[in-house]
Coordinates of C-alpha atoms and ligand atoms in Angstrom, one line a residue:
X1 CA 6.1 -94.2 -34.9
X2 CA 7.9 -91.0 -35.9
X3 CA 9.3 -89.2 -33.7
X4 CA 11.4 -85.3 -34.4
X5 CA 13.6 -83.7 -31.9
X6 CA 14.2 -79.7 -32.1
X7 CA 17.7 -78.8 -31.6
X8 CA 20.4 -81.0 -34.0
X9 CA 23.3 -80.1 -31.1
X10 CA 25.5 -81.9 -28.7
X11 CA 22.1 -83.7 -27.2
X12 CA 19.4 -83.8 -29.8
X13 CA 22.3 -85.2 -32.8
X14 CA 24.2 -88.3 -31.1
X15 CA 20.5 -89.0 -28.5
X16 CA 18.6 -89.4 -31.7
X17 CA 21.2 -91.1 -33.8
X18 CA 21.4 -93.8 -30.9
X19 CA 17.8 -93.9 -31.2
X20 CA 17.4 -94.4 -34.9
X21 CA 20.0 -97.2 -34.2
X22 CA 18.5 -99.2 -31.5
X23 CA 14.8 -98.8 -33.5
X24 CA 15.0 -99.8 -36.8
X25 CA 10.8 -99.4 -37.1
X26 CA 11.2 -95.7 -35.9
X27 CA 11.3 -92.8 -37.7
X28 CA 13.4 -90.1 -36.8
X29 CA 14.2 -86.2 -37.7
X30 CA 16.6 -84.1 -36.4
X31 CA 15.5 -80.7 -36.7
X32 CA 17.4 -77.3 -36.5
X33 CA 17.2 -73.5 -37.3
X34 CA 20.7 -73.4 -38.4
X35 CA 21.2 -74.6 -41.8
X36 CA 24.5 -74.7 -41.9
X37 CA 23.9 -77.7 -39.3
X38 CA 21.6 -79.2 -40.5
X39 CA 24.7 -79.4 -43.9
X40 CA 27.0 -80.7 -41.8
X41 CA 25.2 -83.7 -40.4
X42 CA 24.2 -84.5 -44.3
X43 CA 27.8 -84.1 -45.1
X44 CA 30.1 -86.7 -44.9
X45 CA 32.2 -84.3 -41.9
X46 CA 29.4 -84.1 -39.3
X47 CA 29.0 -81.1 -36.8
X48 CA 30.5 -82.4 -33.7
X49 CA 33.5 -85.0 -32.9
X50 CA 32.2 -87.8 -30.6
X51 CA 34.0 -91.3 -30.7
X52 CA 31.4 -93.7 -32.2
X53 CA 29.4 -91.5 -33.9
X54 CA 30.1 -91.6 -37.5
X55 CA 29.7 -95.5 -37.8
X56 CA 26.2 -94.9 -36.5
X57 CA 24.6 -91.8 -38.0
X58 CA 26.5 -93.0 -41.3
X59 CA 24.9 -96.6 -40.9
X60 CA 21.0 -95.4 -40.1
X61 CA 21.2 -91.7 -42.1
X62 CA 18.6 -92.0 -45.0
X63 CA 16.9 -95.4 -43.8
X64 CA 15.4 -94.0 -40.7
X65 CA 17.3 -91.3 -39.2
X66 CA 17.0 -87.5 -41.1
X67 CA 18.2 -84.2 -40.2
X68 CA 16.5 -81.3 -41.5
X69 CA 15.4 -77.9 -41.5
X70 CA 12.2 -78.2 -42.6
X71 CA 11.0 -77.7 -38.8
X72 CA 7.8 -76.9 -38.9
X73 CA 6.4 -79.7 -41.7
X74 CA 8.1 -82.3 -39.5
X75 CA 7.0 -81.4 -36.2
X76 CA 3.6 -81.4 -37.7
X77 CA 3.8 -85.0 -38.5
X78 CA 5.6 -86.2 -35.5
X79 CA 4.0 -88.2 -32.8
X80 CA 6.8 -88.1 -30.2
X81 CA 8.8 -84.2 -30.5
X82 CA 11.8 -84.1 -27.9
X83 CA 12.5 -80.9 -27.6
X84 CA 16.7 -80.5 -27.0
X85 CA 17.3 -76.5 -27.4
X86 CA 20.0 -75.0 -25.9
X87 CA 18.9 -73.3 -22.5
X88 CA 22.4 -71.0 -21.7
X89 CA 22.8 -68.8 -18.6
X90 CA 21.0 -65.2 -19.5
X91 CA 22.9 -62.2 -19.9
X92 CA 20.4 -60.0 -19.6
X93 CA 17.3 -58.7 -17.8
X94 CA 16.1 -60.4 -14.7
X95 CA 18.0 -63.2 -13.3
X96 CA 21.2 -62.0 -15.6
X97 CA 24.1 -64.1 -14.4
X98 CA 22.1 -67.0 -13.3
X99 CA 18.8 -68.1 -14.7
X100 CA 18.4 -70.6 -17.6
X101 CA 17.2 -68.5 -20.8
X102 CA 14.1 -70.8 -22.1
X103 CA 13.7 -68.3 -25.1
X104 CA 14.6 -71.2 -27.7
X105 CA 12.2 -73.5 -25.6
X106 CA 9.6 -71.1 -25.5
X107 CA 9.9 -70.3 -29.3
X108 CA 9.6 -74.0 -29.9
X109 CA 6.9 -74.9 -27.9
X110 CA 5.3 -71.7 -29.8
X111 CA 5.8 -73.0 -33.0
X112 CA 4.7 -76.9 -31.9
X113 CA 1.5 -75.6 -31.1
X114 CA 0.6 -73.4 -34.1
X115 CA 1.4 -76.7 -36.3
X116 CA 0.1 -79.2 -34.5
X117 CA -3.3 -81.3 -35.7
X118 CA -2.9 -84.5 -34.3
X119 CA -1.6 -85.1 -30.5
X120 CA 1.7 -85.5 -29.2
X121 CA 3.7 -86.6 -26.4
X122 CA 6.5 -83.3 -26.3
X123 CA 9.7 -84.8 -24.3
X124 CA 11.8 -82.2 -22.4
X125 CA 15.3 -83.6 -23.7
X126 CA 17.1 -79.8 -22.9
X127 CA 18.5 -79.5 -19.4
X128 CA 15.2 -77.0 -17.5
X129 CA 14.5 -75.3 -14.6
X130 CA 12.6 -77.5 -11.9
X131 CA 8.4 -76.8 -12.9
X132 CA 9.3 -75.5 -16.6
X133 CA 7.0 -78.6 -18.1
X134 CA 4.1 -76.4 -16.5
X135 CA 5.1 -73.3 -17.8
X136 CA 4.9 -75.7 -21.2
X137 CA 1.7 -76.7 -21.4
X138 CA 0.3 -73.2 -21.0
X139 CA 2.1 -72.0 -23.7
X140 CA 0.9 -75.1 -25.9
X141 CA -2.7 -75.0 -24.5
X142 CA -3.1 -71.8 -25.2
X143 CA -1.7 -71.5 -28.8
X144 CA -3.3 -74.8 -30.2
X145 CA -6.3 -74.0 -32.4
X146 CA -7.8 -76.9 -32.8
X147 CA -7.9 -78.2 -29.0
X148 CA -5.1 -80.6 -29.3
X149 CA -3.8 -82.8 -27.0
X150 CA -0.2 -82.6 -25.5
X151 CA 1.4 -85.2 -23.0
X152 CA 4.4 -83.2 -21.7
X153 CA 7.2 -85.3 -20.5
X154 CA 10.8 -84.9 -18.7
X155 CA 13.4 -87.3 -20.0
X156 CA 16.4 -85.8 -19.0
X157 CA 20.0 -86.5 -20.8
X158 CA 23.0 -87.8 -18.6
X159 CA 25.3 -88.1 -21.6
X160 CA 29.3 -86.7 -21.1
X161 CA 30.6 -86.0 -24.2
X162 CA 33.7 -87.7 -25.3
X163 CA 31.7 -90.9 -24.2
X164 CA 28.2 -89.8 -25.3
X165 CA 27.7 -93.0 -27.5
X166 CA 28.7 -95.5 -24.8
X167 CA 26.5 -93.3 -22.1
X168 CA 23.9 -93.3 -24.6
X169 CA 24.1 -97.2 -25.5
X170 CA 24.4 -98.0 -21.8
X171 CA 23.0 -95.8 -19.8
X172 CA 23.5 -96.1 -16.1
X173 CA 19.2 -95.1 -15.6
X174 CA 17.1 -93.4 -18.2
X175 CA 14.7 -91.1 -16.3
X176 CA 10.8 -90.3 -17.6
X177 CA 9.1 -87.9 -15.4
X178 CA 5.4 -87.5 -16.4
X179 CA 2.0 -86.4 -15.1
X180 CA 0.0 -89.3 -12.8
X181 CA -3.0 -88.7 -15.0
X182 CA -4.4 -91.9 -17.5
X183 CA -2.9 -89.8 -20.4
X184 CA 0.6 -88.7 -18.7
X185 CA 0.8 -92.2 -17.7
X186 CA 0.3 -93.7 -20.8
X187 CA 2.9 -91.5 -22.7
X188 CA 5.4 -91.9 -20.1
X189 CA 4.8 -95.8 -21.0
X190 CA 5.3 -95.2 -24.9
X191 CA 8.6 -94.0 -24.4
X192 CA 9.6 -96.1 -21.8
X193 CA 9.0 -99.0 -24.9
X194 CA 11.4 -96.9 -26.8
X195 CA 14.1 -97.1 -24.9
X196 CA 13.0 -100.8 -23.2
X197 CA 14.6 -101.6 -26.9
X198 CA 17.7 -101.2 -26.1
X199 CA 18.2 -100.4 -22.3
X200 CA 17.2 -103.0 -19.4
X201 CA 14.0 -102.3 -18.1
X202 CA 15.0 -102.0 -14.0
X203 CA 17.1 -98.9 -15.8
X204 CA 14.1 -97.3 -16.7
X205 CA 13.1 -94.8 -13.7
X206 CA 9.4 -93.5 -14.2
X207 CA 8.4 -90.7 -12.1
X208 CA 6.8 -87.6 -11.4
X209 CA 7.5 -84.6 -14.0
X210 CA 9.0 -82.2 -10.8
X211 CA 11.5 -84.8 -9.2
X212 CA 12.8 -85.7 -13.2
X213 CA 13.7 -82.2 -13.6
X214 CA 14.9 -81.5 -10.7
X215 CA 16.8 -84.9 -10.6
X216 CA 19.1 -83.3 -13.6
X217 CA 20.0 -80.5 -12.1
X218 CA 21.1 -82.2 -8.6
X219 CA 23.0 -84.7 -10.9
X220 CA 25.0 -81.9 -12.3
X221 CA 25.5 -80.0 -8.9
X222 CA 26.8 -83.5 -7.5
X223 CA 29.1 -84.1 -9.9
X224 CA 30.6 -80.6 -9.9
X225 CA 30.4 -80.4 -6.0
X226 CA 33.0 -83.5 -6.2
X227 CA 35.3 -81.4 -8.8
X228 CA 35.3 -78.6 -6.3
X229 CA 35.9 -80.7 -3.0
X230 CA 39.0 -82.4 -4.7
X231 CA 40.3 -79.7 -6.0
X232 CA 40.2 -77.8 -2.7
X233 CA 42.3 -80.3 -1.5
X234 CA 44.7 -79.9 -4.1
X235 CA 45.1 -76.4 -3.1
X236 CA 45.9 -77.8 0.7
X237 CA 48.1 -80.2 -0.8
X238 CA 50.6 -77.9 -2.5
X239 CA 50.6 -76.6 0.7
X240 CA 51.7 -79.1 2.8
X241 CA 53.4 -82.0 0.7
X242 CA 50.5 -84.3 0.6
X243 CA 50.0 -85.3 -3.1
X244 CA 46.1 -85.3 -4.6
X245 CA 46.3 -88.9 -6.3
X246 CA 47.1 -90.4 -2.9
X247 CA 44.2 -88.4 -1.5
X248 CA 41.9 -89.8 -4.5
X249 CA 42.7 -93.1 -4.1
X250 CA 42.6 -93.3 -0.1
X251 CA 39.1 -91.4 -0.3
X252 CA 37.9 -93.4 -3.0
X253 CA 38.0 -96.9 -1.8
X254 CA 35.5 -96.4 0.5
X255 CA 32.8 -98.3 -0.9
X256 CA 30.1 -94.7 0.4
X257 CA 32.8 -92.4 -1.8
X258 CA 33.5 -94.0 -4.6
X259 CA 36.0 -93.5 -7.6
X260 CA 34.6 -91.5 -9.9
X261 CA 35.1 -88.1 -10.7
X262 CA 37.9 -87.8 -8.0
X263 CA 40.5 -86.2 -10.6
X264 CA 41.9 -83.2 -9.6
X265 CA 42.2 -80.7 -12.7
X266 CA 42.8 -76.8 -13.5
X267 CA 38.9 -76.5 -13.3
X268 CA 35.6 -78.4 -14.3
X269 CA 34.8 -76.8 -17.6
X270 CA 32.1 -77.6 -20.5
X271 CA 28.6 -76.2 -20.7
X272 CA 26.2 -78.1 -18.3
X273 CA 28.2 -78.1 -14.9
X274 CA 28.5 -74.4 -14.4
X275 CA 25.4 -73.6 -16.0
X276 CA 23.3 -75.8 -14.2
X277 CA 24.5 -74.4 -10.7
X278 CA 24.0 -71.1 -11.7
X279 CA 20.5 -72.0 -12.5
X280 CA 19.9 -74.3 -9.1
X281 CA 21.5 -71.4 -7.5
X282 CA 19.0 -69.0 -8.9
X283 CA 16.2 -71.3 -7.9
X284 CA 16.7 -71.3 -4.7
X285 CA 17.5 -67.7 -4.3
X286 CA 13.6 -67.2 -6.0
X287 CA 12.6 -69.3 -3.4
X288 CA 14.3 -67.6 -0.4
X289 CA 16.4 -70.4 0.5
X290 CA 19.5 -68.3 0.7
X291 CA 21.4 -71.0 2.3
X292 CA 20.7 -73.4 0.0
X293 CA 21.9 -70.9 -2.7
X294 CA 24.9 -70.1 -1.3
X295 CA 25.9 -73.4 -0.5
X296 CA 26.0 -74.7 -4.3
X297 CA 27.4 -70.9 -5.7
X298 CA 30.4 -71.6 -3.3
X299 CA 31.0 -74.8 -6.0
X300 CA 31.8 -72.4 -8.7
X301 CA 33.5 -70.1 -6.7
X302 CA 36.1 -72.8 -5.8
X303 CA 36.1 -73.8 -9.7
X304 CA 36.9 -70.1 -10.7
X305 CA 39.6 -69.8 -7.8
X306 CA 41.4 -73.2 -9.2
X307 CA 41.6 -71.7 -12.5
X308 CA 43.0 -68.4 -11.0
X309 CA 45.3 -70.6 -8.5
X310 CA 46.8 -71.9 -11.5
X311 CA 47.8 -69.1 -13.7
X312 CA 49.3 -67.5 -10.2
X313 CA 51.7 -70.3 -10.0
X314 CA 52.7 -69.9 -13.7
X315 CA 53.3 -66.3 -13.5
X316 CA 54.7 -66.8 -9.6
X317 CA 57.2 -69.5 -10.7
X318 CA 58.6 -68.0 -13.8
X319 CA 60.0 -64.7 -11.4
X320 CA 56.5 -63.3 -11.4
X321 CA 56.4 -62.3 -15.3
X322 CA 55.3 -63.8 -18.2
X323 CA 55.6 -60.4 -19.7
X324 CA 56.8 -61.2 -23.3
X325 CA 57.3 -65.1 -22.8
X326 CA 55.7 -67.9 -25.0
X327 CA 53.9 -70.7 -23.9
X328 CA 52.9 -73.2 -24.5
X329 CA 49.2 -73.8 -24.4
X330 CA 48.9 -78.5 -24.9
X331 CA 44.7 -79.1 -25.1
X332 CA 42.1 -76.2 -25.4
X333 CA 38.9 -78.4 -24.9
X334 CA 37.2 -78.6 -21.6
X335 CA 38.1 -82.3 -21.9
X336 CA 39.8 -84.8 -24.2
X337 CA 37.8 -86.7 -26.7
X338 CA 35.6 -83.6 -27.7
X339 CA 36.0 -80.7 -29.9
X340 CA 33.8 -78.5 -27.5
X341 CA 35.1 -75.8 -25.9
X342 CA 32.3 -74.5 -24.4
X343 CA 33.4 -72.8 -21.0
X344 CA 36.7 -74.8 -20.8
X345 CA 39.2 -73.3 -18.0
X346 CA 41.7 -73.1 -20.8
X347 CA 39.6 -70.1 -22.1
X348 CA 40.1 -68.2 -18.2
X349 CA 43.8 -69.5 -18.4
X350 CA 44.6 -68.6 -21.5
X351 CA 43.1 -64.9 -20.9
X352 CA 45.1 -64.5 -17.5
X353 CA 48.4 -65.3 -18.9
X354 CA 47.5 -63.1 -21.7
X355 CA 46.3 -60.5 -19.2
X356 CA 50.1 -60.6 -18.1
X357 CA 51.4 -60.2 -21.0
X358 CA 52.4 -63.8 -22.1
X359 CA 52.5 -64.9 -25.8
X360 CA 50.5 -68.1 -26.2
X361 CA 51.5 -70.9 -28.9
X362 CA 48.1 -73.5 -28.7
X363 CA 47.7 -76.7 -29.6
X364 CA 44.5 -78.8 -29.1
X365 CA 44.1 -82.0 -31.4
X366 CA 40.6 -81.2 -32.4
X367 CA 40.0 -77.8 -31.4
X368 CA 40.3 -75.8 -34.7
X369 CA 42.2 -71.8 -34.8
X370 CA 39.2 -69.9 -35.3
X371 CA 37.4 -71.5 -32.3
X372 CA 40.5 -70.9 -30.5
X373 CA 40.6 -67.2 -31.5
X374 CA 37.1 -66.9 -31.3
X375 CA 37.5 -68.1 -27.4
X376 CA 40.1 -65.9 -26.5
X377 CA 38.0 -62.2 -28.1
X378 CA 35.2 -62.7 -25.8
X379 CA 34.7 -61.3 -22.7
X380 CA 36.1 -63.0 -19.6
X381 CA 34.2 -65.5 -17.8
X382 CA 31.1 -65.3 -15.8
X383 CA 32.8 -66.2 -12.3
X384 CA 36.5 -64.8 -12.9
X385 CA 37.4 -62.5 -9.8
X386 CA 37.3 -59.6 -11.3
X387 CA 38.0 -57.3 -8.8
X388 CA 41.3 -58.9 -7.0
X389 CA 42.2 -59.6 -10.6
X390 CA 40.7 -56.9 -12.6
X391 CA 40.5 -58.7 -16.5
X392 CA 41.8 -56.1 -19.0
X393 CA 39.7 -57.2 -22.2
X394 CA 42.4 -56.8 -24.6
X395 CA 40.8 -55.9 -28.5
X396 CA 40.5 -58.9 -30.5
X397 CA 43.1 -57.5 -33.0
X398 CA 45.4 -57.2 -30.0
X399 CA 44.9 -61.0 -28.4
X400 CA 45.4 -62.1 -32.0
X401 CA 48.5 -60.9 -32.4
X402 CA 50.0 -62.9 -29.4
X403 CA 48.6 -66.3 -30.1
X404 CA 50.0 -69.0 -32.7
X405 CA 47.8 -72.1 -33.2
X406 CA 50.1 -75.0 -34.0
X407 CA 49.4 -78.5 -35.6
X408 CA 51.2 -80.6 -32.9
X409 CA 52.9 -80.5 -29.6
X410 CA 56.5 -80.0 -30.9
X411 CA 55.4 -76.8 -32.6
X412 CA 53.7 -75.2 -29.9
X413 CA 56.7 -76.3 -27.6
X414 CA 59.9 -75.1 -29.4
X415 CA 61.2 -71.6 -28.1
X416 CA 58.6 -71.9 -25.3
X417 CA 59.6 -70.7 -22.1
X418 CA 56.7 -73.0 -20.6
X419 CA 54.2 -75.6 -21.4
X420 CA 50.8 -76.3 -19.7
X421 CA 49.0 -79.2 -19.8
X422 CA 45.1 -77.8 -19.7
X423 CA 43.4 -81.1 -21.4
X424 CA 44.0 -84.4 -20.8
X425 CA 44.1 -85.6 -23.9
X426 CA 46.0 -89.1 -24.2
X427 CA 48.9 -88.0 -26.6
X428 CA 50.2 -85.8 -24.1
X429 CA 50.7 -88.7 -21.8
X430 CA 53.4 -90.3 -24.6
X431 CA 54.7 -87.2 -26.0
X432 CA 58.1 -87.5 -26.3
X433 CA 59.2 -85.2 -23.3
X434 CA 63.1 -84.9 -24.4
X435 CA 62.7 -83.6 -27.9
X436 CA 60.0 -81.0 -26.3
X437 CA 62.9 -80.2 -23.4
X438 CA 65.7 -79.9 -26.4
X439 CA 63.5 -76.9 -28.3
X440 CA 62.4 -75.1 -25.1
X441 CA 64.2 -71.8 -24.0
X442 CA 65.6 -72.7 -20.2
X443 CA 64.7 -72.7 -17.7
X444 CA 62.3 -75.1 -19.2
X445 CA 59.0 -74.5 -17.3
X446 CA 56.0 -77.8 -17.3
X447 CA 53.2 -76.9 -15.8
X448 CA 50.4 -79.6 -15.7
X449 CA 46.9 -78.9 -14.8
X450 CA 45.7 -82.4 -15.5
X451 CA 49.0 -84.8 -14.0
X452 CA 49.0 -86.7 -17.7
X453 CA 52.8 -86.1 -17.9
X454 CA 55.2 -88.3 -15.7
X455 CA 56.2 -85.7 -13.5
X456 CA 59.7 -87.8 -12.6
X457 CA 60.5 -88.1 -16.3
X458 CA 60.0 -84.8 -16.7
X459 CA 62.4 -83.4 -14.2
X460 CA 64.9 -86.2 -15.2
X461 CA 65.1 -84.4 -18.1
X462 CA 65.6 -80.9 -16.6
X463 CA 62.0 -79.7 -16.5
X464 CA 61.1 -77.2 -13.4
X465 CA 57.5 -79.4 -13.2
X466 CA 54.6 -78.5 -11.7
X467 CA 52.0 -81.2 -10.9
X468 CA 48.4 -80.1 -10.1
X469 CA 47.8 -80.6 -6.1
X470 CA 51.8 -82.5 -5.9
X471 CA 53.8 -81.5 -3.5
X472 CA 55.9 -78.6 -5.3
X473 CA 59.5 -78.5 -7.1
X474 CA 62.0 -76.3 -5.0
X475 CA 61.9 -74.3 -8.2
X476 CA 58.5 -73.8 -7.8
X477 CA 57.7 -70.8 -6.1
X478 CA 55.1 -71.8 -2.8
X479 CA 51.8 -69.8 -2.3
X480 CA 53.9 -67.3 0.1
X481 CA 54.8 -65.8 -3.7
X482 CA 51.7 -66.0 -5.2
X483 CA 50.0 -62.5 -6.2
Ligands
NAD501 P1 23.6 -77.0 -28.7 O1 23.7 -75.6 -28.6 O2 24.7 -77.9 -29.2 O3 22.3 -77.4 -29.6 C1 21.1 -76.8 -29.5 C2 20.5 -76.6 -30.9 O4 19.2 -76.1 -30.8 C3 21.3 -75.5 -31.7 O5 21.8 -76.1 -32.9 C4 20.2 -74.5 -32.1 O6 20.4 -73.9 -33.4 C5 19.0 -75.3 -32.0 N1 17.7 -74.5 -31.8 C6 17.5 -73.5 -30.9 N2 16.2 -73.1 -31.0 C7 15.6 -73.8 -32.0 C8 14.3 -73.8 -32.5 N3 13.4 -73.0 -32.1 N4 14.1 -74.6 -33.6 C9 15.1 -75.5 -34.0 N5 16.3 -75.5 -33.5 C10 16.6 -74.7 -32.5 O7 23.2 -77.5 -27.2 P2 23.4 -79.0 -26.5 O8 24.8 -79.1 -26.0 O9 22.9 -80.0 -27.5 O10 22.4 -78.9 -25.3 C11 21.0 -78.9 -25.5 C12 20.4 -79.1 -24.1 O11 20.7 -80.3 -23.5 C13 20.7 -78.0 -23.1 O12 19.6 -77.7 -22.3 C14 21.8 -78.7 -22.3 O13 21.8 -78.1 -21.0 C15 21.3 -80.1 -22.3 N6 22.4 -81.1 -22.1 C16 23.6 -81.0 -22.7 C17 24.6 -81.9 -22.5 C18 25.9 -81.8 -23.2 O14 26.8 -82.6 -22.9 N7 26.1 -80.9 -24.1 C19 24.3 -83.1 -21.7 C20 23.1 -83.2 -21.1 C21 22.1 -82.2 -21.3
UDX502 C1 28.5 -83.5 -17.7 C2 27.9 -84.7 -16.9 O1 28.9 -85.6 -16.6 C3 26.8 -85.3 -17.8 O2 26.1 -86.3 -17.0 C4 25.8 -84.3 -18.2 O3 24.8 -84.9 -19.0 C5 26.4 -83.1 -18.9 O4 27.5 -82.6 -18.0 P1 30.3 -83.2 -19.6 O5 30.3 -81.8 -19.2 O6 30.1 -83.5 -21.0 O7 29.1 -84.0 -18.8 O8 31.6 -84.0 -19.1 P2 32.2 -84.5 -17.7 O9 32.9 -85.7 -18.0 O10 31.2 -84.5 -16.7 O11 33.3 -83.4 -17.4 C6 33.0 -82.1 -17.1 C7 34.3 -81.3 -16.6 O12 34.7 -81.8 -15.4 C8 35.4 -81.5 -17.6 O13 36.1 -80.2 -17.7 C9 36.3 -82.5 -17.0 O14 37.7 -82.4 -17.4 C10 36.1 -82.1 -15.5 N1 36.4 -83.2 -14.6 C11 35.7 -84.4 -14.6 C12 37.4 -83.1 -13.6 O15 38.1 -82.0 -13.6 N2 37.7 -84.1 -12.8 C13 37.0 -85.3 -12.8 O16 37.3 -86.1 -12.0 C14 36.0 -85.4 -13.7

């Protein structure tokens, strides 16, 4: 069998890699537009950071796993194409704000079709609105000249990066939605015995094409919806002395609750969560189910408020100015383990204290400077309230004077007036909190949006600490001083 996958990213690189590794009898190309790419996952440095992912694209690249750009020539040959394009909110034109763009999917299906001579099963690996696999199949049954036959298929990817090999090598379910037809059925089986050669086959959920995409989505909204409800709480809790981690841990022994995802943080970043609301929110707006709409929007609202609620309590602590002060920016990804920044609320932090004035020293441990610069000179975020807190976009040339990207936390520390913790990363869980303290201007300010740091350490030392949802440090101003 040879299979291709469009889109060498995030999805189609480490999905396919795990693939080529499980199937030794399988052929399979990972295809992309950008060359440069395409380089780098030749190259010896590949494209993205994921734990695990080296050992196995460096183990099966050349025997049966390529990556190339040669799109068209490989599609053509391909009996299985997963198509994993991005699919980002639009920015313009109808549904602006809100609606998946499926431009890149469209252009592939396009091009599938006008190469195509033999049939193929095409696998919806990208993240889609609900119905999109009908949209699909008109555009490939109209543009295929020689009356060729297309299975389309929904196989949704569950992945988190910073564990995307260990997701990918056990998966928790592996969902195949396809048509009830003999032929839908029959390609939904051919992939299910891909992945039967590696994942157990009670994990493998086959079902229709319109509950698999939708089942994504929901997923997503889940997930975030717990972010959001924790987080809430963490607002209450810095209200009233209640401290968030009890409030995880009492919540999440009941056995209906569950553990997971019960962290409180400075915001749910990343580029599926708040996407993929936007889009369900859009969805359901289309389909007059106002309600509906509103009741998953408010999920993002409560994200964007968190991120707000935290640079308020920076600038509301420190005598309400960061005006000229440097801080001290520890993690810039949207979580640890990854080098993605992709909507990470260190970009929206970052930009408010900027917005006030502060000067930022950064350090993230694989984020590199230019992404962080690049970050920082783009317009604000999508969700940021705008009109309480009106976002002066400061030129590019300006933000770039007041930030300094450092190679490790002592750096970014020393003459900081504050530090804030805005990625968990594990090495700022054993930093060593004294020597930061020694080279800090005082009052020494610790602000931590993701309670790595042992907060009691911390003040032993002489920090003025702030713990996400804790309850507060007397010389941390309440919410009565917040803007
Ligand atoms: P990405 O931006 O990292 O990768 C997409 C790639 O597709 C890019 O390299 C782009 O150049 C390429 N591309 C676009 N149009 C193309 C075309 N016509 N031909 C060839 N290449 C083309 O995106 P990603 O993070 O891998 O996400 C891909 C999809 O998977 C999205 O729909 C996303 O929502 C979904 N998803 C992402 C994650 C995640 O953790 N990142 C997890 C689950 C699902
Ligand atoms: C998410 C989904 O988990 C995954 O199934 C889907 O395929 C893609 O989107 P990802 O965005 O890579 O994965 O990472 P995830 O671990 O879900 O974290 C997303 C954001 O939520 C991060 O910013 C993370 O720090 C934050 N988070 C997560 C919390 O703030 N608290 C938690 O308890 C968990």
């Amino acid at each position: 069998m040879k299979i291709a996958c469009i889109g060498a990213g995030y999805v189609g690189g480490p999905t396919m890699a795990m693939i080529a590794h499980k199937c030794p009898d399988v052929q399979v190309t990972v295809l992309d537009i950008n060359k440069d790419r395409i380089n780098a996952w030749n190259s010896d440095s590949l494209p993205i950071y994921e734990p695990g992912l080296d050992e196995v694209v460096f183990g099966c690249r050349g025997r049966n796993l390529f990556f190339s750009y040669d799109v068209e020539q490989c599609v053509a040959e391909a009996d299985v194409v997963f198509v994993s394009v991005n699919t980002p909110t639009k920015t313009k034109g109808v549904g602006a704000g809100y609606a998946a763009d499926l431009a890149y999917w469209e252009g592939a299906a396009r091009m599938i079709a006008k190469v195509s001579t033999s049939p193929k099963i095409i696998v919806e690996k990208s993240t889609v609105p609900v119905k999109t696999a009908a949209a699909i199949e008109k555009v490939l049954s109209h543009n295929t000249g020689g009356g060729v036959a297309f299975d389309v298929l929904s196989n949704p990817e569950f992945l988190a990066e910073g564990t995307a090999m260990s997701d990918l090598e056990k998966p928790d379910r592996v969902i195949i939605g396809g048509r009830m037809t003999p032929s839908g059925l029959k390609a939904v089986q051919t992939l299910s015995e891909v992945y039967a050669q590696w994942v157990p086959k009670e994990r493998i959920i086959a079902t229709n094409l319109w509950s698999s995409e939708l089942a994504k989505l929901t997923a997503n909204a889940f997930l975030a919806q717990r972010i959001s409800s924790i987080n809430s709480i963490s607002a209450l809790c810095e209200a009233t002395g209640a401290d968030i981690t009890e409030i995880s841990r009492c919540v999440g022994t009941d056995s209906r609750i569950g553990p997971k995802f019960l962290n409180a943080s400075v915001g749910f970043g990343g580029s599926c969560f708040q996407k993929d609301i936007l889009n369900l929110v859009y969805i359901c707006r289309s389909l007059n189910l106002n309600e509906v709409a509103d009741y998953w929007e408010q999920v993002i609202k409560m994200n964007d408020k968190q991120k707000r609620r935290f640079v308020d309590r920076v600038i509301s602590s420190m005598f309400n100015t960061v005006k000229g002060k440097r801080i001290a920016i520890l993690g810039f990804a949207f979580k640890k383990d990854t080098g993605d920044t992709r909507e990470s609320p260190a970009i929206d932090v970052c930009k408010g204290l900027l917005d006030d004035g502060a000067l930022l020293s950064v350090y993230d441990p694989k984020v590199s400077e230019k992404e962080i610069r690049t970050q920082l000179s783009l317009p604000a975020g999508l969700g940021w309230d705008s009109t309480k807190h009106p976002f002066v976009q400061q030129q590019a040339s300006e933000i770039n004077t007041k930030i300094e990207c450092h190679a490790n936390v002592y750096d970014a520390c020393k003459d900081a007036h504050a530090a804030c913790v805005l990625t968990e990363w594990d090495e700022f869980k054993s930093m060593d909190l004294g020597k930061i303290y020694a080279s800090m201007t005082k009052p020494a300010f610790l602000f931590d949006g993701r309670n790595v740091v042992d907060a009691a350490k911390a003040r032993d030392m002489g920090f003025v600490c702030y713990g996400l949802g804790k309850p507060l440090d007397k010389f941390i101003m309440g919410d009565e001083f917040n803007r």
